Short mmCIF file of C-alpha atoms in Angstrom, two decimals:
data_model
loop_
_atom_site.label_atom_id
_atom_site.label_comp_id
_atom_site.label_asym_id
_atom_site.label_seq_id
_atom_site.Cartn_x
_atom_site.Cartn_y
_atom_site.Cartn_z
CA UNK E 1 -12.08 4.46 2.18
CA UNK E 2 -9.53 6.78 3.31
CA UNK E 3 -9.03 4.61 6.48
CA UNK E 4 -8.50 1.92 4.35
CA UNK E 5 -6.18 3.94 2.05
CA UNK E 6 -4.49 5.11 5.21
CA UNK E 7 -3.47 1.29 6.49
CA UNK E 8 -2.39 0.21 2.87
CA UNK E 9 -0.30 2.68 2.08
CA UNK E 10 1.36 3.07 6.15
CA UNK E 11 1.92 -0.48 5.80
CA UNK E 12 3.32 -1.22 2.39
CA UNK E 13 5.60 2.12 2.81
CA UNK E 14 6.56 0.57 6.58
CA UNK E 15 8.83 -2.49 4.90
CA UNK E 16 10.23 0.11 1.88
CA UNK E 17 13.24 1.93 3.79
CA UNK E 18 14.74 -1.24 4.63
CA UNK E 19 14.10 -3.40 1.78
CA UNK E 20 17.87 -3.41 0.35
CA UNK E 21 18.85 -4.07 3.95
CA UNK E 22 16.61 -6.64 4.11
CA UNK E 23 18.35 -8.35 1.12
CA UNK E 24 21.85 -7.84 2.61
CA UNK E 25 20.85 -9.83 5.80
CA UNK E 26 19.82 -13.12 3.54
CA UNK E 27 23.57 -13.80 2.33
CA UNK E 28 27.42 -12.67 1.85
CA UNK E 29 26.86 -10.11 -0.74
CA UNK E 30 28.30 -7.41 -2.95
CA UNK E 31 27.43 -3.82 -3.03
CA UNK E 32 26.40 -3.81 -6.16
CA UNK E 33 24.61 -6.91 -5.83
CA UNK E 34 22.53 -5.38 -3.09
CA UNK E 35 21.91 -2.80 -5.08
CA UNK E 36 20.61 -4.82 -8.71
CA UNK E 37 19.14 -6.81 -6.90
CA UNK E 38 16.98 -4.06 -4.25
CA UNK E 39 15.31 -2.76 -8.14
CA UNK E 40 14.99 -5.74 -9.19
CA UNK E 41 12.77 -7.53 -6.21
CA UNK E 42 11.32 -3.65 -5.75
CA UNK E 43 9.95 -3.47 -9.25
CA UNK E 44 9.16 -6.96 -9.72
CA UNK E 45 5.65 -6.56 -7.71
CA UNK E 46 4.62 -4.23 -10.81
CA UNK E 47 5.12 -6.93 -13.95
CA UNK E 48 1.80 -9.03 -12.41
CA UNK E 49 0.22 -5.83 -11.22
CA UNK E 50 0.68 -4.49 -14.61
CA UNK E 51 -0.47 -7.64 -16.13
CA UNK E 52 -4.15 -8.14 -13.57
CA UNK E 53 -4.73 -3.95 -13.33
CA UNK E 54 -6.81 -3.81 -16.58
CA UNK E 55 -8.46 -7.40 -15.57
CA UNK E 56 -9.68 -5.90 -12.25
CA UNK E 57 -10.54 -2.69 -14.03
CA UNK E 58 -12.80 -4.47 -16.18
CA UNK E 59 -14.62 -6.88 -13.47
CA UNK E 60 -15.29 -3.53 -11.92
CA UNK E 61 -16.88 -1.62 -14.11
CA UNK E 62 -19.22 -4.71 -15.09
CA UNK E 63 -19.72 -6.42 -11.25
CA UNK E 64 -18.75 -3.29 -8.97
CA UNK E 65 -15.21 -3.07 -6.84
CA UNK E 66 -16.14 -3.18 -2.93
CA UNK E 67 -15.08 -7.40 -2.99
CA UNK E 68 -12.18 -6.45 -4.96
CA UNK E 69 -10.54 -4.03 -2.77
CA UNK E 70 -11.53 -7.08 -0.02
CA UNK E 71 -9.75 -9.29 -2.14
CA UNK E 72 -6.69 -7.11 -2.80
CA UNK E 73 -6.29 -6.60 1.09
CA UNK E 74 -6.33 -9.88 1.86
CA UNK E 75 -4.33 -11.05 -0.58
CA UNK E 76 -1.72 -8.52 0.45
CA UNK E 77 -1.93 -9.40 3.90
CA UNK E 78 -0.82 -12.61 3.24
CA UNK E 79 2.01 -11.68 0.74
CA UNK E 80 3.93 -9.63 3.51
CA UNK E 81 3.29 -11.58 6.29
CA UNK E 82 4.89 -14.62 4.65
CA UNK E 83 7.70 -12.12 3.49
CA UNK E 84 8.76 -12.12 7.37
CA UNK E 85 9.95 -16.41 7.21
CA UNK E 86 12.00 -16.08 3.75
CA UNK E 87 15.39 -17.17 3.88
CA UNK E 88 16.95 -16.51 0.52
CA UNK E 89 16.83 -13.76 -1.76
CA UNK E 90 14.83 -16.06 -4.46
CA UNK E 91 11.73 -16.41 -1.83
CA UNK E 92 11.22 -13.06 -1.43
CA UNK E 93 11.41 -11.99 -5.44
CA UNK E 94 8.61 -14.97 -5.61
CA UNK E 95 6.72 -13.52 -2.84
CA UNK E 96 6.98 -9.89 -4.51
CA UNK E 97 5.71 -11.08 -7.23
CA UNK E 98 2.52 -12.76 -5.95
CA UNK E 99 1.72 -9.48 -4.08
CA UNK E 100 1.42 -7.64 -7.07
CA UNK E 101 -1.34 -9.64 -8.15
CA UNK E 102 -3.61 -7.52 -5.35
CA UNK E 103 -1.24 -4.51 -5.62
CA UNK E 104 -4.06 -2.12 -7.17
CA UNK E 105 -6.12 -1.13 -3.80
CA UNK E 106 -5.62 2.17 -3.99
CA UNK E 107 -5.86 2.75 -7.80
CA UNK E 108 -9.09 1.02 -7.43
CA UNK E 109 -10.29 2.66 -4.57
CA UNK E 110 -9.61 6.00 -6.43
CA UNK E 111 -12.01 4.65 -9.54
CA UNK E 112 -14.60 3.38 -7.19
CA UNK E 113 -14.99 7.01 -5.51
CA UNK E 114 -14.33 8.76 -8.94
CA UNK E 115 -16.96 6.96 -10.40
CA UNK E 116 -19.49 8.06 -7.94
CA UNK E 117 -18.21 11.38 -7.61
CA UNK E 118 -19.96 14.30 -9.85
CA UNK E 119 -16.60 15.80 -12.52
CA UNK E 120 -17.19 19.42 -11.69
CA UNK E 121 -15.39 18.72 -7.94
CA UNK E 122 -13.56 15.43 -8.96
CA UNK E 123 -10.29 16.86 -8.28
CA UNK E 124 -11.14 17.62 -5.12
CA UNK E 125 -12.73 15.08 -3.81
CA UNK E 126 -9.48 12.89 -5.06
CA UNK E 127 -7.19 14.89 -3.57
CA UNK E 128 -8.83 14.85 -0.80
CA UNK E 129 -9.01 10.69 -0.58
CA UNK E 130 -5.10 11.07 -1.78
CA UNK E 131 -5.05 12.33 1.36
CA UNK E 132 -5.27 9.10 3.59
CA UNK E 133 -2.75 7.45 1.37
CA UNK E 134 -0.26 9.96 1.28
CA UNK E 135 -0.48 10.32 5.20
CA UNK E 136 -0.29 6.47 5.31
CA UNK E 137 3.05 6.83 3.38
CA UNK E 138 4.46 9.63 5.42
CA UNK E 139 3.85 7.64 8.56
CA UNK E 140 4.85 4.49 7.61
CA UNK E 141 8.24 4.72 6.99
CA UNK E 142 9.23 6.56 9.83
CA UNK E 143 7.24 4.47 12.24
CA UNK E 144 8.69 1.20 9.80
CA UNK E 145 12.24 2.20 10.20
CA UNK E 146 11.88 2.71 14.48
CA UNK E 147 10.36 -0.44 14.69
CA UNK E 148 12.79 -2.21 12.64
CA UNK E 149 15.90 -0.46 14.46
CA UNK E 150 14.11 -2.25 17.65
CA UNK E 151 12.85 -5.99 16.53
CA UNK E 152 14.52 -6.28 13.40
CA UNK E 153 13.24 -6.55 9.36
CA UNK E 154 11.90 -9.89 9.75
CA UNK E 155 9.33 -8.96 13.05
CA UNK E 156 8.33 -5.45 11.32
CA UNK E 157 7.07 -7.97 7.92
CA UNK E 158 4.67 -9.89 10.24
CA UNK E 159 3.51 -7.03 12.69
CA UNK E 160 2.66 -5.02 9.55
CA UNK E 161 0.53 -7.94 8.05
CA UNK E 162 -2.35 -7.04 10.47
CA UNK E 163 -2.98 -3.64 9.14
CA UNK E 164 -3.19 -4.84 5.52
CA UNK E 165 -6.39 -7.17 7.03
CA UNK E 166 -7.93 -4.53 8.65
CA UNK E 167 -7.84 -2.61 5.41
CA UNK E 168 -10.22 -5.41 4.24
CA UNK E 169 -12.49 -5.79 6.91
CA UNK E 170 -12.65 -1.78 6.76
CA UNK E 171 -13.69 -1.75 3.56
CA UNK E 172 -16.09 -4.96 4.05
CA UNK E 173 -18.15 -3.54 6.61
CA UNK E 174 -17.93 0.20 5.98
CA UNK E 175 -18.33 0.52 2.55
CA UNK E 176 -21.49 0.79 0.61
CA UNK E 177 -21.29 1.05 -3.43
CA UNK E 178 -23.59 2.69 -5.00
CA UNK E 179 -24.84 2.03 -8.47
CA UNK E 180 -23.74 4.52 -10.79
CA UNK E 181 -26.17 5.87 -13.53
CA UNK E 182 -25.42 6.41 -16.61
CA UNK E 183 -24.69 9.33 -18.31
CA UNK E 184 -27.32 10.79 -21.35
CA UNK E 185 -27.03 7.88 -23.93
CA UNK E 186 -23.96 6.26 -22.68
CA UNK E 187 -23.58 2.74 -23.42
CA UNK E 188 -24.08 0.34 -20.36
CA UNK E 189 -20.79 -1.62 -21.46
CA UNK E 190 -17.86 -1.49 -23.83
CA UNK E 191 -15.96 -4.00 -25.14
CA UNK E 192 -12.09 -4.04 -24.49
CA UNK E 193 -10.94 -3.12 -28.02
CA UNK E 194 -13.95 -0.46 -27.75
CA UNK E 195 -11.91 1.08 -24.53
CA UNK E 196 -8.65 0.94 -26.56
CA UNK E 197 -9.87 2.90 -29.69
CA UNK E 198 -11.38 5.30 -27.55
CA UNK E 199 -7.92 5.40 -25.77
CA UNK E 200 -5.93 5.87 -29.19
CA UNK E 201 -8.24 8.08 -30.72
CA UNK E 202 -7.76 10.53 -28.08
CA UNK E 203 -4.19 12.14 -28.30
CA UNK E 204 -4.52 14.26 -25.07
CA UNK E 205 -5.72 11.25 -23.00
CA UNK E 206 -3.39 8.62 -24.56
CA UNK E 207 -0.28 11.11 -23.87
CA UNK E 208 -1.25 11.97 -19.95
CA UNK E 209 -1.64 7.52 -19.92
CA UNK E 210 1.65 6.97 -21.06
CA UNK E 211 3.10 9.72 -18.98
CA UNK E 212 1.98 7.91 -16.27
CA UNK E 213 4.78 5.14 -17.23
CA UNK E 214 7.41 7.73 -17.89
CA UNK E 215 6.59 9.51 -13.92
CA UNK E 216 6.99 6.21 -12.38
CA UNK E 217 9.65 5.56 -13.87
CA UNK E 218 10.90 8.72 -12.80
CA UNK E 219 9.78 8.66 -9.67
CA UNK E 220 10.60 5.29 -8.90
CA UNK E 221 14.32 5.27 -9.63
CA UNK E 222 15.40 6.07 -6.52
CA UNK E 223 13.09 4.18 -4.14
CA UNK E 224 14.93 0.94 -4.26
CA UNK E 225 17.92 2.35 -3.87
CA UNK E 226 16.72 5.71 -1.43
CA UNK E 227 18.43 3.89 1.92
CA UNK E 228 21.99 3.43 0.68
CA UNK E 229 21.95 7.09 -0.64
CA UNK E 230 21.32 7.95 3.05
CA UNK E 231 23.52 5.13 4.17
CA UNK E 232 26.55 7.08 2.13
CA UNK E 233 25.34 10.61 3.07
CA UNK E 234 24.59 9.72 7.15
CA UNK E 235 26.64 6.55 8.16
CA UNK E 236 25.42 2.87 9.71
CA UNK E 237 23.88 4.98 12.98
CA UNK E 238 20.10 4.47 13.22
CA UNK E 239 19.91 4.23 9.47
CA UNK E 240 16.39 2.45 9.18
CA UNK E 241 14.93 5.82 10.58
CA UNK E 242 17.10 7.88 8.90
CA UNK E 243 15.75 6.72 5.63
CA UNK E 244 12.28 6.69 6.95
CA UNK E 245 12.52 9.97 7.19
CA UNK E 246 13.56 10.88 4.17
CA UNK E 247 11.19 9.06 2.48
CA UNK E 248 8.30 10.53 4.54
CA UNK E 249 9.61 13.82 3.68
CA UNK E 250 8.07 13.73 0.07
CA UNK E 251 4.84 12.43 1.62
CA UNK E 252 4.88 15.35 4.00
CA UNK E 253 5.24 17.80 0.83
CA UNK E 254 2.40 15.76 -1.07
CA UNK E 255 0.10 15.92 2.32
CA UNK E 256 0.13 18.95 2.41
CA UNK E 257 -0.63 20.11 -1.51
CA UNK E 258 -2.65 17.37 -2.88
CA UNK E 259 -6.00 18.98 -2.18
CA UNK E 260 -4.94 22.14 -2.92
CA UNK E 261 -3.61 20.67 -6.85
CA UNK E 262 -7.09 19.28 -6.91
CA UNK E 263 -9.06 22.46 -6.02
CA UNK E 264 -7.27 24.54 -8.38
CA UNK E 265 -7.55 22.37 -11.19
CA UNK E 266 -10.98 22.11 -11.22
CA UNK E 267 -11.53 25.36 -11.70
CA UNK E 268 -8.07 25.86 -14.23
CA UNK E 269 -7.93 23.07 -16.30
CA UNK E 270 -6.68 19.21 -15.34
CA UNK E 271 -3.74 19.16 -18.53
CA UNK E 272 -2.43 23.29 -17.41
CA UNK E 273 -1.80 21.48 -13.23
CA UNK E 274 -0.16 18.45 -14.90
CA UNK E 275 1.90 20.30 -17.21
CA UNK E 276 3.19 22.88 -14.72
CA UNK E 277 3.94 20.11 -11.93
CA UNK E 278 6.02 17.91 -13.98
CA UNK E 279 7.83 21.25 -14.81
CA UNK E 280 8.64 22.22 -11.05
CA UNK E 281 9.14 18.30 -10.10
CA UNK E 282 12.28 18.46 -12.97
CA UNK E 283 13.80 21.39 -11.46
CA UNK E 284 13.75 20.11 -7.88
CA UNK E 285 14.69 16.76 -8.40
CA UNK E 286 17.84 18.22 -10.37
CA UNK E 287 19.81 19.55 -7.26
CA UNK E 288 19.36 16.02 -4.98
CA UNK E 289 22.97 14.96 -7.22
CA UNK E 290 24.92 17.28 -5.41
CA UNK E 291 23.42 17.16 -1.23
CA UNK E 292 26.20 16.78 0.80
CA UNK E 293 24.22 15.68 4.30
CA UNK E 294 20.98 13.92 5.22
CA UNK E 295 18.95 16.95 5.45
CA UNK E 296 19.32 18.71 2.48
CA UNK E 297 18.21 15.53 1.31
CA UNK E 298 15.29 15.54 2.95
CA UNK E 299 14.67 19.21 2.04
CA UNK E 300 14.75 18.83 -1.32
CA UNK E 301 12.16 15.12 -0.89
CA UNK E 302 9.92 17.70 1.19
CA UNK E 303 9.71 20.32 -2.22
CA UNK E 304 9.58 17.30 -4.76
CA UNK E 305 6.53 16.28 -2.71
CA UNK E 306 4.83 19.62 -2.68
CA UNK E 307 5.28 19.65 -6.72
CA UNK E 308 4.31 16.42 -7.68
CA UNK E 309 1.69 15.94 -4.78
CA UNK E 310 -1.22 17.01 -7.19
CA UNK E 311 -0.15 14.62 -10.66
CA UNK E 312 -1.87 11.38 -9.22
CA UNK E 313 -5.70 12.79 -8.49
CA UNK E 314 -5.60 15.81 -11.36
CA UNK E 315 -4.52 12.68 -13.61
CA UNK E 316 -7.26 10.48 -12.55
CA UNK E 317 -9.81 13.52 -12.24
CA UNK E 318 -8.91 14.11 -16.35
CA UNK E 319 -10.08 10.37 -17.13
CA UNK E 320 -13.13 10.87 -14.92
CA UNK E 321 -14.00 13.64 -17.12
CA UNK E 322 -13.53 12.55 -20.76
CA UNK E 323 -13.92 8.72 -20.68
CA UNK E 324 -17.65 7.49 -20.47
CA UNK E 325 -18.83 6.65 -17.25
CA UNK E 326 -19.30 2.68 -18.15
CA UNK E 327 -15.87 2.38 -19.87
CA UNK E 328 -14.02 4.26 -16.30
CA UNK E 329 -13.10 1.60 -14.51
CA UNK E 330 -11.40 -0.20 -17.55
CA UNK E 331 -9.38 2.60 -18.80
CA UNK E 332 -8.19 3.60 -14.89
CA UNK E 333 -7.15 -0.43 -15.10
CA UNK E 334 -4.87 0.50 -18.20
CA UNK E 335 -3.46 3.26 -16.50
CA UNK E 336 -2.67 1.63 -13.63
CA UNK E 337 -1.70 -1.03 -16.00
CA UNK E 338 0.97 1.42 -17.16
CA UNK E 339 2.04 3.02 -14.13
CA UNK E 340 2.59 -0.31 -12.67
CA UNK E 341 4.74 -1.00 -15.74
CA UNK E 342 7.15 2.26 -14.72
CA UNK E 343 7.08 0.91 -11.34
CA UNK E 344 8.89 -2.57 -12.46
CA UNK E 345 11.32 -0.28 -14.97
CA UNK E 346 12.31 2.58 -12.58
CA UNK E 347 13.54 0.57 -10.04
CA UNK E 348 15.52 -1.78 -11.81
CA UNK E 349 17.06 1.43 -13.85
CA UNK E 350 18.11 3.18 -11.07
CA UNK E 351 19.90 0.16 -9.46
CA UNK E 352 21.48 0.01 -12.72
CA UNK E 353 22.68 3.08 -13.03
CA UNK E 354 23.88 3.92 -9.35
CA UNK E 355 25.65 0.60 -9.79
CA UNK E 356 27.84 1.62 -12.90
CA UNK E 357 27.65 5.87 -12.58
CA UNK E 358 26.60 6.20 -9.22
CA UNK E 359 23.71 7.84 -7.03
CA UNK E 360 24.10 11.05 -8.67
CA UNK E 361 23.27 9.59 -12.10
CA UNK E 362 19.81 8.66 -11.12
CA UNK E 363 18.75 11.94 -10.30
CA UNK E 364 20.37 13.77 -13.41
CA UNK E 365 18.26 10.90 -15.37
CA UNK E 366 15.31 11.48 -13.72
CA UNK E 367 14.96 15.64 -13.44
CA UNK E 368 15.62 14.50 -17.92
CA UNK E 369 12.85 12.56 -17.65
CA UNK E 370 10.23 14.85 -15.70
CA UNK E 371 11.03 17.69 -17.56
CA UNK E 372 10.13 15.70 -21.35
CA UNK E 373 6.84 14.64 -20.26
CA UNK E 374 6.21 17.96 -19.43
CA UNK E 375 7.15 19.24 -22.73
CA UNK E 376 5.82 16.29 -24.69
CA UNK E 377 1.70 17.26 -22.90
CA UNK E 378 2.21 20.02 -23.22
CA UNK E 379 3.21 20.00 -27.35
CA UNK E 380 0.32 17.72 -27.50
CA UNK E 381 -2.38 19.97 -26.03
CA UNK E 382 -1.46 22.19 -28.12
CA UNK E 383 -1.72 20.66 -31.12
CA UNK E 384 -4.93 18.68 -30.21
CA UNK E 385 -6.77 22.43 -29.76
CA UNK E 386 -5.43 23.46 -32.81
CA UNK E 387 -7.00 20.63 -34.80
CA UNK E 388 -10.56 21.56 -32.98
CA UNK E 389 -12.64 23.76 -35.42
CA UNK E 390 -13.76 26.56 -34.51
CA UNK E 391 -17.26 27.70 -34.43
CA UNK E 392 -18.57 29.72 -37.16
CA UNK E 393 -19.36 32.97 -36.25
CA UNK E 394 -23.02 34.31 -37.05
CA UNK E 395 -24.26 36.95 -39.00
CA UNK E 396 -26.78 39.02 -38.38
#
């Protein structure tokens, strides 16, 4: 699974540094166009990934998730290869939008180990399969943005294709899924409004899922838009690679702490790791408004890696532990669901708002927005422990 991880994420991440300059090669267009348009066709993958996450969740948990991960591969396979003929602007939204239909492979990879991995070393074990994604992504747009400096955007859609099948056939022949037991006198299925009170009726666990939008969204503002920042900080000269690098430079931070965020949470506490992360990721996305050259750029990527390397698996880890075993799959499908959901928002607001206020806007928004969730878990833990009674002492 961490092979497969490893191809899906190098080859989605491959196409990402150059997707704005993608657009710009399929007409006579504005700067801001390019730009509304690069969050716009970059987020619109999440509105049916948002919409088929909690479907998939659910088939999972009741049929098991190996043929759905051979599914998703396949299905984006197909997506980006045909992404490599379009002509207009229009095609490639449409396509976008079909691939987010199989977008979930690695959220559902993570609930497929998770569920057959025991909670006391959950974090670790995630962090550790974060690990093959995250290298994926700090490969692939490096070795996306050389290749595409050579052959061109269109060639570097199609080569990249292959990978995406091999993630299938990976997981089709080198995967076996075990059937998990239950736990004590767990139920052996929930229904879906069942999964949703259990969801609302647990403030700590409903606040980290709706974080999940608000990171995204966070995270995801710049992404679209990542390129022309370098494009405006570097100049025209080798700029596919240029960006590659500095979006690998966050996956380089993230390599290298995601395991580490795991460990240490299972032994600390899942909500303490998320709270301090989202703190540190606010105060180091904060000074990326005023970089003057490429590198400090890519400095400051490296550190906002490092901090928010952990808030995926620690997240995930949480759910494994307080959400019954046969209900896992459904409520990882929600928040998925709801990440995917930041995903389409981020990307569309930060085109917006480097359009009308420019680049530097996005990152004062987004250091805002890191630094609420942060407060708003960590208000919320609080105040969920001080509703738990506390046991009577005894007397002698």
């Amino acid at each position: 699974m961490w092979f497969a991880n490893f191809f899906i994420a190098g080859s989605i991440t491959m196409v990402l540094p150059f997707l704005s300059l993608y657009i710009d090669t399929l007409g006579d267009f504005s700067e801001q166009y390019v730009q509304n348009w690069s969050g716009i066709i970059f987020g619109i993958t999440f509105v049916t990934a948002f919409l088929c996450s909690p479907i998939w969740g659910k088939i999972g948990d009741k049929y098991g998730r190996k043929y759905i991960l051979v599914l998703s591969g396949i299905g984006l396979g197909v997506s980006v290869v045909l992404m490599g003929y379009v002509e207009t602007v229009w095609q490639l939204f449409v396509l976008r939008l079909f691939m987010g239909v199989f977008t979930g492979f690695i959220s559902m990879s993570q609930a497929l180990i998770s569920t057959q991995t025991p909670k006391h070393i959950a974090g670790k074990v995630l962090g550790t399969l974060q690990t093959g994604s995250i290298t994926g992504s700090l490969m692939g747009p490096m070795i996306g943005g050389y290749i595409a400096d050579i052959v061109g955007y269109s060639a570097t859609f199609k080569g990249v294709s292959f990978f995406l099948f091999l993630s299938a056939v990976l997981v089709l022949f080198g995967i076996h899924e075990q059937k998990v037991e239950l736990e004590g006198n767990s139920k052996s299925s929930y229904t879906s409004k069942e999964v949703l009170l259990y969801i609302i009726q647990s403030p700590v666990l409903l606040i980290v899922m709706i974080i999940s939008m608000f990171i995204q969204i966070a995270h995801f503002s710049i992404q679209p838009i990542l390129s022309l920042y370098v494009s405006e900080l570097h100049g025209p000269v080798n700029l596919a690679l240029f960006s590659g690098i500095a979006f690998s430079a966050a996956g380089l931070g993230n390599l290298m702490m995601t395991r580490w965020w795991g460990k240490l949470a299972d032994r600390i506490g899942y909500t303490k790791i998320l709270v301090t992360l989202l703190i540190i990721a606010a105060v180091v996305y904060f000074p990326a408004a005023f970089v003057t050259n490429i590198w400090q750029l890519v400095i400051l990527r490296f550190f906002l890696g490092m901090s928010i390397g952990g808030i995926i698996p620690v997240r995930i880890a949480y759910i494994r532990q307080v959400a019954p075993i046969a209900m896992q799959g459904e409520v990882l499908g929600y928040n998925t669901s709801i990440r995917f959901f930041g995903n389409f928002i981020g990307p569309i607001m930060g085109g917006a708002i480097a359009g009308y206020y420019g680049f530097s806007a996005v990152f004062f928004v987004t250091s805002a927005l890191l630094l609420l969730c942060g407060i708003v878990l960590l208000v919320t833990i609080r105040r969920q422990s001080d509703t738990i009674p506390k046991p009577r002492e005894q007397t002698s």
